[in-house]
PDB file of C-alpha atoms in Angstrom:
ATOM      1  CA  MET A   1      29.123   6.977   0.491  1.00 68.00           C
ATOM      2  CA  THR A   2      28.386  10.631  -0.285  1.00 79.00           C
ATOM      3  CA  GLU A   3      28.179  12.200  -3.710  1.00 92.00           C
ATOM      4  CA  ARG A   4      27.490  15.691  -5.082  1.00 94.00           C
ATOM      5  CA  ILE A   5      24.281  16.481  -6.952  1.00 94.00           C
ATOM      6  CA  THR A   6      23.233  19.713  -8.641  1.00 94.00           C
ATOM      7  CA  GLY A   7      19.576  20.380  -9.315  1.00 93.00           C
ATOM      8  CA  GLU A   8      16.974  23.056  -9.952  1.00 94.00           C
ATOM      9  CA  VAL A   9      14.323  23.135  -7.221  1.00 96.00           C
ATOM     10  CA  ILE A  10      10.917  22.449  -8.777  1.00 95.00           C
ATOM     11  CA  HIS A  11       8.851  22.112  -5.601  1.00 96.00           C
ATOM     12  CA  VAL A  12       9.394  22.504  -1.855  1.00 97.00           C
ATOM     13  CA  VAL A  13       7.458  20.801   0.934  1.00 96.00           C
ATOM     14  CA  GLU A  14       7.993  22.487   4.277  1.00 96.00           C
ATOM     15  CA  PRO A  15       8.078  20.416   7.484  1.00 95.00           C
ATOM     16  CA  ALA A  16       4.764  21.885   8.673  1.00 94.00           C
ATOM     17  CA  ASP A  17       3.084  20.817   5.407  1.00 94.00           C
ATOM     18  CA  LEU A  18       4.281  17.194   5.284  1.00 93.00           C
ATOM     19  CA  ASP A  19       0.893  15.877   6.458  1.00 91.00           C
ATOM     20  CA  ASP A  20      -0.835  17.645   3.527  1.00 94.00           C
ATOM     21  CA  TYR A  21       0.976  15.426   0.996  1.00 93.00           C
ATOM     22  CA  ASP A  22       0.510  11.756   0.227  1.00 92.00           C
ATOM     23  CA  LEU A  23       4.123  10.704   0.765  1.00 92.00           C
ATOM     24  CA  GLN A  24       5.391   7.157   0.817  1.00 92.00           C
ATOM     25  CA  PRO A  25       5.668   5.999   4.446  1.00 92.00           C
ATOM     26  CA  GLU A  26       9.469   5.607   4.142  1.00 94.00           C
ATOM     27  CA  LEU A  27       9.835   9.153   2.772  1.00 94.00           C
ATOM     28  CA  GLU A  28       7.516  10.565   5.416  1.00 93.00           C
ATOM     29  CA  GLU A  29       9.563   8.879   8.154  1.00 93.00           C
ATOM     30  CA  LEU A  30      12.863  10.096   6.634  1.00 95.00           C
ATOM     31  CA  ALA A  31      11.595  13.653   6.244  1.00 94.00           C
ATOM     32  CA  ASP A  32      10.070  13.836   9.751  1.00 91.00           C
ATOM     33  CA  SER A  33      10.726  17.547  10.508  1.00 92.00           C
ATOM     34  CA  ARG A  34      12.877  18.403   7.491  1.00 96.00           C
ATOM     35  CA  TYR A  35      12.281  19.893   4.055  1.00 97.00           C
ATOM     36  CA  VAL A  36      11.512  17.793   0.981  1.00 97.00           C
ATOM     37  CA  LEU A  37      12.928  19.339  -2.197  1.00 97.00           C
ATOM     38  CA  VAL A  38      11.875  17.976  -5.578  1.00 96.00           C
ATOM     39  CA  CYS A  39      14.558  18.919  -8.097  1.00 96.00           C
ATOM     40  CA  ARG A  40      15.380  18.658 -11.782  1.00 93.00           C
ATOM     41  CA  GLU A  41      18.696  16.779 -11.799  1.00 90.00           C
ATOM     42  CA  GLY A  42      21.525  18.638 -13.525  1.00 86.00           C
ATOM     43  CA  GLY A  43      20.456  22.149 -12.629  1.00 85.00           C
ATOM     44  CA  VAL A  44      18.748  24.824 -14.695  1.00 83.00           C
ATOM     45  CA  PRO A  45      18.765  23.780 -18.363  1.00 85.00           C
ATOM     46  CA  SER A  46      19.650  26.269 -21.089  1.00 88.00           C
ATOM     47  CA  TRP A  47      17.077  27.185 -23.738  1.00 90.00           C
ATOM     48  CA  PHE A  48      18.889  24.925 -26.179  1.00 92.00           C
ATOM     49  CA  GLU A  49      18.675  22.000 -23.737  1.00 88.00           C
ATOM     50  CA  ARG A  50      14.960  22.666 -23.155  1.00 86.00           C
ATOM     51  CA  ILE A  51      14.164  22.734 -26.876  1.00 91.00           C
ATOM     52  CA  ARG A  52      16.269  19.637 -27.507  1.00 90.00           C
ATOM     53  CA  ALA A  53      14.533  17.750 -24.671  1.00 87.00           C
ATOM     54  CA  PHE A  54      11.130  18.798 -26.013  1.00 90.00           C
ATOM     55  CA  LEU A  55      11.890  17.722 -29.576  1.00 93.00           C
ATOM     56  CA  LEU A  56      13.424  14.422 -28.483  1.00 94.00           C
ATOM     57  CA  ARG A  57      10.610  13.890 -25.959  1.00 92.00           C
ATOM     58  CA  GLN A  58      13.024  13.422 -23.081  1.00 85.00           C
ATOM     59  CA  PRO A  59      11.159  13.833 -19.790  1.00 82.00           C
ATOM     60  CA  ILE A  60      12.450  15.752 -16.791  1.00 79.00           C
ATOM     61  CA  GLU A  61      14.225  13.378 -14.414  1.00 81.00           C
ATOM     62  CA  PRO A  62      13.212  14.497 -10.921  1.00 91.00           C
ATOM     63  CA  ILE A  63      15.112  13.664  -7.777  1.00 95.00           C
ATOM     64  CA  THR A  64      14.012  14.200  -4.198  1.00 96.00           C
ATOM     65  CA  LEU A  65      16.273  15.674  -1.535  1.00 97.00           C
ATOM     66  CA  VAL A  66      15.487  15.607   2.178  1.00 97.00           C
ATOM     67  CA  ALA A  67      17.322  18.538   3.772  1.00 97.00           C
ATOM     68  CA  GLU A  68      17.598  20.443   7.029  1.00 96.00           C
ATOM     69  CA  ARG A  69      16.932  23.766   5.298  1.00 95.00           C
ATOM     70  CA  GLY A  70      14.674  24.749   2.459  1.00 94.00           C
ATOM     71  CA  ALA A  71      15.305  26.480  -0.839  1.00 95.00           C
ATOM     72  CA  ASP A  72      13.200  28.584  -3.188  1.00 96.00           C
ATOM     73  CA  GLU A  73      11.517  27.129  -6.242  1.00 95.00           C
ATOM     74  CA  GLY A  74      13.627  27.860  -9.318  1.00 93.00           C
ATOM     75  CA  GLU A  75      16.834  28.035  -7.263  1.00 95.00           C
ATOM     76  CA  GLU A  76      19.775  25.885  -8.297  1.00 94.00           C
ATOM     77  CA  VAL A  77      21.227  23.901  -5.403  1.00 96.00           C
ATOM     78  CA  THR A  78      24.280  21.719  -5.018  1.00 95.00           C
ATOM     79  CA  ALA A  79      24.156  19.128  -2.285  1.00 95.00           C
ATOM     80  CA  SER A  80      26.352  16.486  -0.750  1.00 96.00           C
ATOM     81  CA  VAL A  81      23.994  13.545  -0.468  1.00 96.00           C
ATOM     82  CA  ARG A  82      23.670  10.023   0.833  1.00 95.00           C
ATOM     83  CA  GLU A  83      21.590   7.477  -1.034  1.00 93.00           C
ATOM     84  CA  THR A  84      18.529   6.050   0.674  1.00 94.00           C
ATOM     85  CA  GLY A  85      16.762   2.782   0.054  1.00 91.00           C
ATOM     86  CA  MET A  86      14.237   4.570  -2.178  1.00 95.00           C
ATOM     87  CA  PRO A  87      15.038   5.168  -5.861  1.00 94.00           C
ATOM     88  CA  GLY A  88      15.596   8.836  -6.680  1.00 94.00           C
ATOM     89  CA  VAL A  89      15.507   9.934  -3.019  1.00 96.00           C
ATOM     90  CA  TYR A  90      18.626  11.312  -1.333  1.00 96.00           C
ATOM     91  CA  GLU A  91      19.384  12.629   2.125  1.00 96.00           C
ATOM     92  CA  ALA A  92      21.281  15.920   1.925  1.00 96.00           C
ATOM     93  CA  THR A  93      24.190  16.076   4.346  1.00 93.00           C
ATOM     94  CA  ARG A  94      25.147  19.535   3.081  1.00 93.00           C
ATOM     95  CA  LEU A  95      23.133  21.941   0.920  1.00 91.00           C
ATOM     96  CA  ASP A  96      24.820  24.827  -0.892  1.00 88.00           C
TER      97      ASP A  96
END
């Protein structure tokens, strides 16, 4: 089942750099020659949301997308995704 997720890209791991990171074996196998995008779920927060999260001590909830193409850090992306067997890791079937 596919769903839509919006997130702000926090970090990008390019296919050529996958060996430089200590990835879980399942994630490394899933990524193979694709991009790994670590995102803040929900997109770019407003200043009000940032201050509120800081005061309430709500941590950033990261998600990981494995995609055919990369994105720039700080960019907001919307993706059609498929869940994987790993919590918080999704396979992007379409990245906008």
